[in-house]
mmCIF file of C-alpha atoms in Angstrom:
data_model
loop_
_atom_site.group_PDB
_atom_site.id
_atom_site.type_symbol
_atom_site.label_atom_id
_atom_site.label_comp_id
_atom_site.label_asym_id
_atom_site.label_seq_id
_atom_site.Cartn_x
_atom_site.Cartn_y
_atom_site.Cartn_z
ATOM 1 C CA MET A 55 169.660 292.404 75.430
ATOM 2 C CA ALA A 56 170.162 291.828 79.094
ATOM 3 C CA LEU A 57 167.569 293.413 81.348
ATOM 4 C CA ASN A 58 168.582 294.505 84.859
ATOM 5 C CA VAL A 59 166.400 294.848 87.905
ATOM 6 C CA GLY A 60 164.725 298.262 87.765
ATOM 7 C CA ASP A 61 164.644 298.477 83.944
ATOM 8 C CA LYS A 62 161.346 299.395 82.284
ATOM 9 C CA VAL A 63 159.685 297.567 79.390
ATOM 10 C CA VAL A 64 156.603 298.888 77.620
ATOM 11 C CA PHE A 65 153.775 296.399 77.064
ATOM 12 C CA LYS A 66 151.597 297.574 74.165
ATOM 13 C CA ILE A 67 148.440 295.548 74.753
ATOM 14 C CA PHE A 68 145.396 294.972 72.554
ATOM 15 C CA ARG A 69 142.291 296.130 74.446
ATOM 16 C CA TYR A 70 138.713 295.502 73.414
ATOM 17 C CA ASP A 71 135.604 295.312 75.523
ATOM 18 C CA PRO A 72 132.657 294.644 73.168
ATOM 19 C CA GLU A 73 130.217 296.115 75.700
ATOM 20 C CA LYS A 74 132.037 299.476 75.872
ATOM 21 C CA ASP A 75 134.383 299.915 72.907
ATOM 22 C CA LYS A 76 133.368 300.523 69.303
ATOM 23 C CA ALA A 77 136.695 299.209 68.059
ATOM 24 C CA PRO A 78 139.811 297.615 69.535
ATOM 25 C CA TYR A 79 142.734 299.859 70.535
ATOM 26 C CA TYR A 80 146.227 299.473 71.959
ATOM 27 C CA LYS A 81 147.176 300.697 75.407
ATOM 28 C CA ASP A 82 150.742 301.114 76.665
ATOM 29 C CA TYR A 83 151.763 299.942 80.141
ATOM 30 C CA GLU A 84 155.167 300.280 81.764
ATOM 31 C CA VAL A 85 156.404 297.096 83.398
ATOM 32 C CA THR A 86 159.283 297.294 85.890
ATOM 33 C CA ILE A 87 161.703 294.386 85.918
ATOM 34 C CA THR A 88 161.715 293.279 89.562
ATOM 35 C CA ARG A 89 163.919 290.184 89.223
ATOM 36 C CA THR A 90 165.937 288.423 86.533
ATOM 37 C CA GLY A 91 164.181 285.881 84.312
ATOM 38 C CA MET A 92 160.752 287.520 84.385
ATOM 39 C CA MET A 93 158.207 285.955 82.051
ATOM 40 C CA VAL A 94 155.746 287.950 79.953
ATOM 41 C CA LEU A 95 152.976 286.553 82.183
ATOM 42 C CA ASP A 96 154.711 288.058 85.258
ATOM 43 C CA GLY A 97 154.580 291.417 83.458
ATOM 44 C CA LEU A 98 150.885 290.996 82.694
ATOM 45 C CA ASN A 99 150.219 290.076 86.323
ATOM 46 C CA GLN A 100 152.117 293.166 87.453
ATOM 47 C CA ILE A 101 149.892 295.328 85.229
ATOM 48 C CA LYS A 102 146.690 293.664 86.413
ATOM 49 C CA TRP A 103 147.568 293.668 90.104
ATOM 50 C CA GLU A 104 149.251 297.061 90.384
ATOM 51 C CA GLN A 105 148.104 299.285 87.500
ATOM 52 C CA ASP A 106 144.908 298.315 85.714
ATOM 53 C CA PRO A 107 142.604 295.585 87.102
ATOM 54 C CA THR A 108 140.362 295.804 84.014
ATOM 55 C CA LEU A 109 143.003 294.089 81.810
ATOM 56 C CA THR A 110 141.649 290.627 80.960
ATOM 57 C CA TYR A 111 143.615 287.504 80.039
ATOM 58 C CA ARG A 112 143.518 283.802 80.871
ATOM 59 C CA ARG A 113 146.133 282.162 83.012
ATOM 60 C CA SER A 114 146.220 279.301 85.444
ATOM 61 C CA CYS A 115 149.249 277.130 86.097
ATOM 62 C CA ARG A 116 151.885 279.680 84.950
ATOM 63 C CA GLU A 117 154.296 276.922 83.898
ATOM 64 C CA GLY A 118 153.270 275.871 80.402
ATOM 65 C CA VAL A 119 150.977 272.961 81.249
ATOM 66 C CA CYS A 120 147.413 274.284 81.273
ATOM 67 C CA GLY A 121 147.603 276.060 77.892
ATOM 68 C CA SER A 122 145.393 278.960 78.994
ATOM 69 C CA ASP A 123 147.586 281.910 78.076
ATOM 70 C CA GLY A 124 148.202 281.497 74.360
ATOM 71 C CA MET A 125 148.675 284.936 72.812
ATOM 72 C CA ASN A 126 150.536 286.743 70.079
ATOM 73 C CA ILE A 127 153.685 288.467 71.401
ATOM 74 C CA ASN A 128 155.665 290.600 68.918
ATOM 75 C CA GLY A 129 154.042 288.820 65.972
ATOM 76 C CA VAL A 130 154.582 285.225 67.126
ATOM 77 C CA ASN A 131 152.082 283.045 68.973
ATOM 78 C CA THR A 132 153.282 281.512 72.213
ATOM 79 C CA VAL A 133 152.155 281.001 75.811
ATOM 80 C CA SER A 134 153.156 284.042 77.882
ATOM 81 C CA CYS A 135 154.219 281.937 80.904
ATOM 82 C CA MET A 136 157.007 280.289 78.885
ATOM 83 C CA SER A 137 158.426 283.420 77.214
ATOM 84 C CA HIS A 138 161.163 285.412 78.918
ATOM 85 C CA ILE A 139 160.710 289.146 78.505
ATOM 86 C CA GLU A 140 164.396 289.617 77.712
ATOM 87 C CA ASP A 141 164.360 286.988 74.927
ATOM 88 C CA TYR A 142 162.428 289.447 72.751
ATOM 89 C CA ASN A 143 165.418 291.861 72.718
ATOM 90 C CA SER A 144 163.072 294.799 72.646
ATOM 91 C CA ASN A 145 161.918 297.575 74.929
ATOM 92 C CA VAL A 146 158.390 297.297 73.544
ATOM 93 C CA LEU A 147 156.312 294.115 73.526
ATOM 94 C CA THR A 148 153.159 294.190 71.379
ATOM 95 C CA ILE A 149 150.684 291.704 72.811
ATOM 96 C CA LYS A 150 147.579 290.650 70.873
ATOM 97 C CA PRO A 151 144.991 287.891 71.219
ATOM 98 C CA LEU A 152 145.316 284.788 69.057
ATOM 99 C CA ALA A 153 144.613 285.597 65.392
ATOM 100 C CA GLY A 154 141.693 283.834 63.716
ATOM 101 C CA PHE A 155 139.806 283.289 66.984
ATOM 102 C CA PRO A 156 136.745 285.374 67.986
ATOM 103 C CA ILE A 157 137.624 287.837 70.754
ATOM 104 C CA ILE A 158 135.591 287.806 73.955
ATOM 105 C CA LYS A 159 137.482 290.573 75.743
ATOM 106 C CA ASP A 160 141.053 291.919 75.549
ATOM 107 C CA LEU A 161 143.350 288.892 75.237
ATOM 108 C CA VAL A 162 140.616 286.317 75.910
ATOM 109 C CA CYS A 163 139.475 284.391 72.817
ATOM 110 C CA ASP A 164 136.520 282.082 72.206
ATOM 111 C CA PHE A 165 137.889 278.500 71.946
ATOM 112 C CA GLU A 166 134.538 276.819 71.217
ATOM 113 C CA ASP A 167 135.129 276.368 67.473
ATOM 114 C CA PHE A 168 138.737 275.241 68.104
ATOM 115 C CA LEU A 169 137.650 272.608 70.640
ATOM 116 C CA ASN A 170 134.747 271.391 68.510
ATOM 117 C CA LYS A 171 137.308 270.653 65.777
ATOM 118 C CA TYR A 172 139.382 268.796 68.385
ATOM 119 C CA TYR A 173 136.389 266.561 69.207
ATOM 120 C CA VAL A 174 135.915 265.753 65.491
ATOM 121 C CA VAL A 175 139.070 263.589 65.542
ATOM 122 C CA LYS A 176 137.784 261.587 68.569
ATOM 123 C CA PRO A 177 140.660 262.333 70.949
ATOM 124 C CA TYR A 178 140.212 259.300 73.197
ATOM 125 C CA LEU A 179 141.138 255.615 73.132
ATOM 126 C CA ILE A 180 138.667 253.633 70.979
ATOM 127 C CA GLU A 181 138.472 249.959 71.980
ATOM 128 C CA LYS A 182 136.914 247.200 69.889
ATOM 129 C CA THR A 183 138.342 244.102 71.575
ATOM 130 C CA PRO A 184 137.430 243.402 75.218
ATOM 131 C CA PRO A 185 140.106 244.658 77.631
ATOM 132 C CA PRO A 186 142.635 242.093 78.900
ATOM 133 C CA GLY A 187 142.643 241.066 82.556
ATOM 134 C CA ARG A 188 144.583 244.000 83.988
ATOM 135 C CA GLU A 189 145.580 246.729 81.539
ATOM 136 C CA ARG A 190 146.462 247.331 77.887
ATOM 137 C CA LEU A 191 150.241 246.991 77.817
ATOM 138 C CA GLN A 192 152.481 248.826 75.398
ATOM 139 C CA SER A 193 156.142 248.178 74.631
ATOM 140 C CA ILE A 194 158.730 250.873 75.300
ATOM 141 C CA GLU A 195 159.349 251.187 71.535
ATOM 142 C CA ASP A 196 155.642 251.619 70.744
ATOM 143 C CA ARG A 197 155.338 254.193 73.522
ATOM 144 C CA LYS A 198 158.259 256.137 71.988
ATOM 145 C CA LYS A 199 156.217 256.614 68.776
ATOM 146 C CA LEU A 200 153.953 258.978 70.745
ATOM 147 C CA ASP A 201 156.765 261.312 71.818
ATOM 148 C CA GLY A 202 156.192 264.686 70.184
ATOM 149 C CA LEU A 203 152.457 264.009 69.884
ATOM 150 C CA TYR A 204 151.026 263.470 73.385
ATOM 151 C CA GLU A 205 152.507 266.677 74.874
ATOM 152 C CA CYS A 206 149.953 269.028 73.213
ATOM 153 C CA ILE A 207 148.353 271.380 75.772
ATOM 154 C CA LEU A 208 145.659 272.757 73.389
ATOM 155 C CA CYS A 209 146.835 276.361 73.784
ATOM 156 C CA GLY A 210 145.696 277.145 70.228
ATOM 157 C CA CYS A 211 149.004 278.768 69.196
ATOM 158 C CA CYS A 212 149.532 276.512 66.130
ATOM 159 C CA SER A 213 146.010 276.694 64.684
ATOM 160 C CA SER A 214 145.917 280.449 65.261
ATOM 161 C CA SER A 215 149.224 280.911 63.401
ATOM 162 C CA CYS A 216 148.044 279.033 60.301
ATOM 163 C CA PRO A 217 146.989 281.099 57.232
ATOM 164 C CA SER A 218 144.941 278.132 56.001
ATOM 165 C CA TYR A 219 143.066 278.168 59.311
ATOM 166 C CA TRP A 220 142.361 281.924 58.936
ATOM 167 C CA ALA A 221 141.132 281.475 55.361
ATOM 168 C CA ASP A 222 139.036 278.322 55.753
ATOM 169 C CA PRO A 223 136.532 278.403 58.656
ATOM 170 C CA ASP A 224 136.001 274.637 58.326
ATOM 171 C CA TYR A 225 139.692 273.652 58.373
ATOM 172 C CA LEU A 226 140.338 271.349 61.322
ATOM 173 C CA GLY A 227 143.698 273.009 61.983
ATOM 174 C CA PRO A 228 147.139 271.725 62.999
ATOM 175 C CA SER A 229 146.214 271.151 66.637
ATOM 176 C CA ALA A 230 143.252 268.826 65.962
ATOM 177 C CA MET A 231 145.301 266.854 63.464
ATOM 178 C CA LEU A 232 148.325 266.523 65.730
ATOM 179 C CA ASN A 233 145.926 265.018 68.274
ATOM 180 C CA ALA A 234 144.463 262.726 65.597
ATOM 181 C CA ALA A 235 148.002 261.489 64.913
ATOM 182 C CA ARG A 236 148.529 260.958 68.653
ATOM 183 C CA TYR A 237 145.774 258.254 68.600
ATOM 184 C CA VAL A 238 146.299 256.912 65.072
ATOM 185 C CA PHE A 239 149.906 255.983 65.932
ATOM 186 C CA ASP A 240 148.985 254.570 69.365
ATOM 187 C CA THR A 241 149.276 250.759 69.143
ATOM 188 C CA ARG A 242 146.545 250.269 71.788
ATOM 189 C CA ASP A 243 143.996 252.231 69.802
ATOM 190 C CA GLU A 244 141.583 250.526 67.391
ATOM 191 C CA GLY A 245 139.718 253.500 65.961
ATOM 192 C CA SER A 246 142.268 254.670 63.391
ATOM 193 C CA ASP A 247 139.946 254.077 60.436
ATOM 194 C CA GLU A 248 137.206 256.402 61.663
ATOM 195 C CA ARG A 249 139.771 258.996 62.680
ATOM 196 C CA LEU A 250 141.496 258.895 59.294
ATOM 197 C CA ASP A 251 138.063 259.206 57.628
ATOM 198 C CA ALA A 252 137.450 262.349 59.687
ATOM 199 C CA VAL A 253 140.699 264.047 58.580
ATOM 200 C CA ASN A 254 140.706 262.749 54.957
ATOM 201 C CA SER A 255 139.033 265.765 53.322
ATOM 202 C CA VAL A 256 139.804 269.184 51.791
ATOM 203 C CA HIS A 257 139.144 270.642 55.237
ATOM 204 C CA GLY A 258 141.426 268.066 56.840
ATOM 205 C CA VAL A 259 144.958 266.938 56.077
ATOM 206 C CA TRP A 260 144.841 268.000 52.420
ATOM 207 C CA ARG A 261 144.310 271.682 53.329
ATOM 208 C CA CYS A 262 147.815 271.906 54.814
ATOM 209 C CA HIS A 263 150.020 273.974 52.487
ATOM 210 C CA THR A 264 153.204 273.388 54.526
ATOM 211 C CA ILE A 265 153.512 277.060 55.462
ATOM 212 C CA LEU A 266 155.346 275.883 58.615
ATOM 213 C CA ASN A 267 153.982 278.638 60.907
ATOM 214 C CA CYS A 268 152.688 275.976 63.326
ATOM 215 C CA ILE A 269 156.220 274.634 63.892
ATOM 216 C CA SER A 270 157.610 278.076 64.704
ATOM 217 C CA ALA A 271 154.634 278.843 66.977
ATOM 218 C CA CYS A 272 154.378 275.708 69.140
ATOM 219 C CA PRO A 273 155.581 276.560 72.659
ATOM 220 C CA LYS A 274 155.867 272.855 73.500
ATOM 221 C CA GLU A 275 158.271 272.371 70.566
ATOM 222 C CA LEU A 276 156.031 269.870 68.793
ATOM 223 C CA ASN A 277 155.752 269.481 65.022
ATOM 224 C CA PRO A 278 152.157 269.631 63.670
ATOM 225 C CA THR A 279 153.296 269.846 60.023
ATOM 226 C CA LYS A 280 155.125 266.557 60.421
ATOM 227 C CA ALA A 281 152.122 264.972 62.149
ATOM 228 C CA ILE A 282 149.851 266.045 59.253
ATOM 229 C CA ALA A 283 152.357 264.641 56.739
ATOM 230 C CA GLU A 284 152.378 261.310 58.645
ATOM 231 C CA LEU A 285 148.575 261.221 58.541
ATOM 232 C CA GLN A 286 148.641 261.879 54.774
ATOM 233 C CA LYS A 287 151.068 258.959 54.333
ATOM 234 C CA GLU A 288 148.897 256.724 56.523
ATOM 235 C CA ILE A 289 145.792 257.550 54.457
ATOM 236 C CA LEU A 290 147.667 256.787 51.213
ATOM 237 C CA LYS A 291 149.000 253.512 52.683
ATOM 238 C CA ARG A 292 145.501 252.350 53.585
ATOM 239 C CA LYS A 293 144.158 253.155 50.149
ATOM 240 C CA TYR A 294 146.940 251.668 47.986
ATOM 241 C CA MET B 31 131.477 289.926 69.773
ATOM 242 C CA ASP B 32 131.584 291.369 66.274
ATOM 243 C CA TRP B 33 135.395 291.198 65.955
ATOM 244 C CA TYR B 34 135.456 287.755 64.473
ATOM 245 C CA ARG B 35 138.092 285.714 62.683
ATOM 246 C CA GLY B 36 139.345 287.021 59.383
ATOM 247 C CA ARG B 37 139.410 290.701 60.322
ATOM 248 C CA PRO B 38 142.600 292.218 58.889
ATOM 249 C CA HIS B 39 143.671 294.145 62.017
ATOM 250 C CA HIS B 40 143.560 290.885 63.860
ATOM 251 C CA ILE B 41 145.757 289.010 61.438
ATOM 252 C CA GLN B 42 149.397 290.089 61.382
ATOM 253 C CA TYR B 43 152.060 287.502 61.724
ATOM 254 C CA LYS B 44 155.822 287.621 61.770
ATOM 255 C CA TRP B 45 157.362 286.550 58.469
ATOM 256 C CA HIS B 46 159.681 283.578 58.338
ATOM 257 C CA GLU B 47 161.189 281.467 55.574
ATOM 258 C CA GLY B 48 158.382 278.922 55.213
ATOM 259 C CA PHE B 49 155.706 281.627 55.188
ATOM 260 C CA VAL B 50 157.503 283.633 52.444
ATOM 261 C CA ALA B 51 158.191 280.474 50.403
ATOM 262 C CA TRP B 52 154.496 279.586 50.502
ATOM 263 C CA LEU B 53 153.388 283.126 49.583
ATOM 264 C CA PHE B 54 155.619 283.122 46.486
ATOM 265 C CA HIS B 55 154.389 279.618 45.652
ATOM 266 C CA ARG B 56 150.795 280.877 45.670
ATOM 267 C CA ILE B 57 151.626 283.992 43.618
ATOM 268 C CA THR B 58 153.620 282.033 41.017
ATOM 269 C CA GLY B 59 150.790 279.461 40.838
ATOM 270 C CA LEU B 60 148.251 282.170 40.047
ATOM 271 C CA LEU B 61 150.624 283.712 37.469
ATOM 272 C CA LEU B 62 151.012 280.306 35.780
ATOM 273 C CA ILE B 63 147.218 279.979 35.474
ATOM 274 C CA LEU B 64 147.111 283.466 33.931
ATOM 275 C CA TYR B 65 149.914 282.508 31.554
ATOM 276 C CA LEU B 66 148.031 279.356 30.485
ATOM 277 C CA PHE B 67 145.088 281.452 29.326
ATOM 278 C CA LEU B 68 147.375 283.953 27.529
ATOM 279 C CA HIS B 69 149.174 281.075 25.874
ATOM 280 C CA GLN B 70 145.908 279.594 24.593
ATOM 281 C CA TRP B 71 144.903 282.992 23.284
ATOM 282 C CA VAL B 72 148.212 283.506 21.396
ATOM 283 C CA ILE B 73 147.913 280.046 19.854
ATOM 284 C CA SER B 74 144.332 280.794 18.757
ATOM 285 C CA THR B 75 145.623 283.707 16.643
ATOM 286 C CA LEU B 76 147.852 281.383 14.656
ATOM 287 C CA GLN B 77 144.899 279.711 12.904
ATOM 288 C CA ASN B 78 144.969 281.739 9.667
ATOM 289 C CA PRO B 79 147.859 283.066 7.520
ATOM 290 C CA SER B 80 147.095 286.774 7.894
ATOM 291 C CA THR B 81 147.176 286.858 11.712
ATOM 292 C CA PHE B 82 149.976 284.264 11.827
ATOM 293 C CA ASP B 83 152.604 286.709 10.503
ATOM 294 C CA ALA B 84 151.505 289.534 12.810
ATOM 295 C CA THR B 85 151.597 287.289 15.885
ATOM 296 C CA MET B 86 154.977 285.797 15.008
ATOM 297 C CA LYS B 87 156.396 289.291 14.536
ATOM 298 C CA ALA B 88 155.205 290.290 18.019
ATOM 299 C CA VAL B 89 156.595 287.096 19.509
ATOM 300 C CA GLU B 90 160.043 287.817 18.011
ATOM 301 C CA ASN B 91 160.144 291.197 19.831
ATOM 302 C CA PRO B 92 162.899 291.379 22.551
ATOM 303 C CA ILE B 93 160.335 292.591 25.093
ATOM 304 C CA PHE B 94 158.410 289.400 24.541
ATOM 305 C CA LYS B 95 161.597 287.413 25.012
ATOM 306 C CA LEU B 96 162.285 289.226 28.253
ATOM 307 C CA ALA B 97 158.769 288.268 29.338
ATOM 308 C CA GLU B 98 159.687 284.663 28.521
ATOM 309 C CA ILE B 99 162.582 284.869 30.980
ATOM 310 C CA GLY B 100 160.046 286.161 33.516
ATOM 311 C CA LEU B 101 157.905 283.114 32.776
ATOM 312 C CA TRP B 102 160.943 280.886 33.384
ATOM 313 C CA LEU B 103 161.450 282.674 36.736
ATOM 314 C CA VAL B 104 157.844 281.977 37.758
ATOM 315 C CA ALA B 105 157.769 278.377 36.457
ATOM 316 C CA SER B 106 161.165 277.366 37.881
ATOM 317 C CA TYR B 107 160.272 278.767 41.329
ATOM 318 C CA HIS B 108 156.931 276.959 41.367
ATOM 319 C CA ALA B 109 158.566 273.701 40.278
ATOM 320 C CA VAL B 110 161.515 273.796 42.704
ATOM 321 C CA ASN B 111 159.376 274.875 45.649
ATOM 322 C CA GLY B 112 156.785 272.240 44.748
ATOM 323 C CA LEU B 113 159.568 269.676 45.030
ATOM 324 C CA ARG B 114 160.342 271.002 48.527
ATOM 325 C CA VAL B 115 156.661 270.652 49.505
ATOM 326 C CA ILE B 116 156.694 267.019 48.333
ATOM 327 C CA LEU B 117 159.818 266.386 50.451
ATOM 328 C CA VAL B 118 158.114 268.017 53.456
ATOM 329 C CA ASN B 119 155.177 265.660 53.066
ATOM 330 C CA PHE B 120 156.996 262.453 52.230
ATOM 331 C CA ALA B 121 160.653 262.719 53.241
ATOM 332 C CA GLY B 122 160.663 264.551 56.581
ATOM 333 C CA ALA B 123 162.021 267.857 55.274
ATOM 334 C CA ALA B 124 160.213 269.690 58.090
ATOM 335 C CA GLU B 125 161.873 268.470 61.269
ATOM 336 C CA ARG B 126 162.157 271.134 63.947
ATOM 337 C CA SER B 127 165.907 271.164 63.470
ATOM 338 C CA ASN B 128 165.899 271.792 59.716
ATOM 339 C CA TYR B 129 162.626 273.342 58.570
ATOM 340 C CA LYS B 130 163.989 276.840 58.071
ATOM 341 C CA GLY B 131 167.388 275.777 56.685
ATOM 342 C CA ASN B 132 165.694 273.541 54.105
ATOM 343 C CA VAL B 133 163.869 276.542 52.658
ATOM 344 C CA TRP B 134 167.190 278.311 52.179
ATOM 345 C CA ILE B 135 168.677 275.232 50.533
ATOM 346 C CA PHE B 136 165.770 275.222 48.074
ATOM 347 C CA TRP B 137 166.113 278.918 47.398
ATOM 348 C CA VAL B 138 169.747 278.306 46.447
ATOM 349 C CA VAL B 139 168.723 275.376 44.228
ATOM 350 C CA PHE B 140 166.074 277.602 42.645
ATOM 351 C CA ALA B 141 168.650 280.350 41.990
ATOM 352 C CA ILE B 142 171.005 277.872 40.303
ATOM 353 C CA VAL B 143 168.211 276.368 38.171
ATOM 354 C CA PHE B 144 166.898 279.784 37.167
ATOM 355 C CA VAL B 145 170.293 281.246 36.244
ATOM 356 C CA ALA B 146 171.312 278.099 34.349
ATOM 357 C CA GLY B 147 168.157 278.357 32.261
ATOM 358 C CA ALA B 148 168.175 282.144 31.898
ATOM 359 C CA ILE B 149 171.729 282.468 30.491
ATOM 360 C CA PRO B 150 170.942 280.813 27.118
ATOM 361 C CA MET B 151 167.683 282.744 26.966
ATOM 362 C CA PHE B 152 169.540 286.053 27.435
ATOM 363 C CA MET B 153 172.041 285.050 24.729
ATOM 364 C CA HIS B 154 169.210 284.624 22.197
ATOM 365 C CA LEU B 155 167.538 287.911 23.137
#
């Protein structure tokens, strides 16, 4: 569906202010298309700046790098700054906060639990041998192994799309494990054993039921299911 | 701050192939556990001659045989989809380019396996 300048699209937005509202509700806003290629975030900005300044959502870089604006648009998690309004082929966009995360206000979720799980996998280079004279070099081939792993922006879209993550409050989630894989498969890193120990549990890699929601959700087009499968293989390789 | 994770209104997600395949896998898994208990119970009634005849008569009933085809439906789905899950974990059946198509391939395989097994069962109804 091609949208022309001047067309109207209804944004049906989840609103909840715990200090005022007893329960969440949906409020409709009319967004006017002012130029071609408008993103959902542009529509949200238009609402906040011109219609209702009380609407609350996170955003920062508006180009898919900071990972602030993860939200659920028409049933699928994505970052609003990377989704074209016209790609949804609909006159109504239903916008909700990320499922499975505690809501602070409107579309703003509490990421504390999500980030604590990220720290569990030790997302930093662990060194055991003293550094060489200048820097730790890596071959082009070894660097290529990290493609599809290092790009994660921690927007929370994958973990929030995962039914296992909704059901099990202790499940590390696809995002944390994709980041575990990013260091486990880094040839410069020497902390793989402790990282694999951290994810080798029923609340780690073995909780993944290959529902594949994380693949369809990831706005950076990464593959957390595959990363979890690679970790499972790595754990089995070390044991047998 | 009382609208925490797990609240039903908060959890609605768009269906897609992998999600549906997993949901059926979970349902068929639970049905297989239920069947296992029923199976044990039926076998336990075969222990003495008087109940043996009554049980065997019930088992020969066409309705029971239809239920057996239902069991084949449940078991063959769980087995074929389980094979897909193994391939996702160990053979890269979940690349971005193929993860939805692979589910369809396995649904077709499941349909063939089920029909191939169900035809002889229908003939002996």
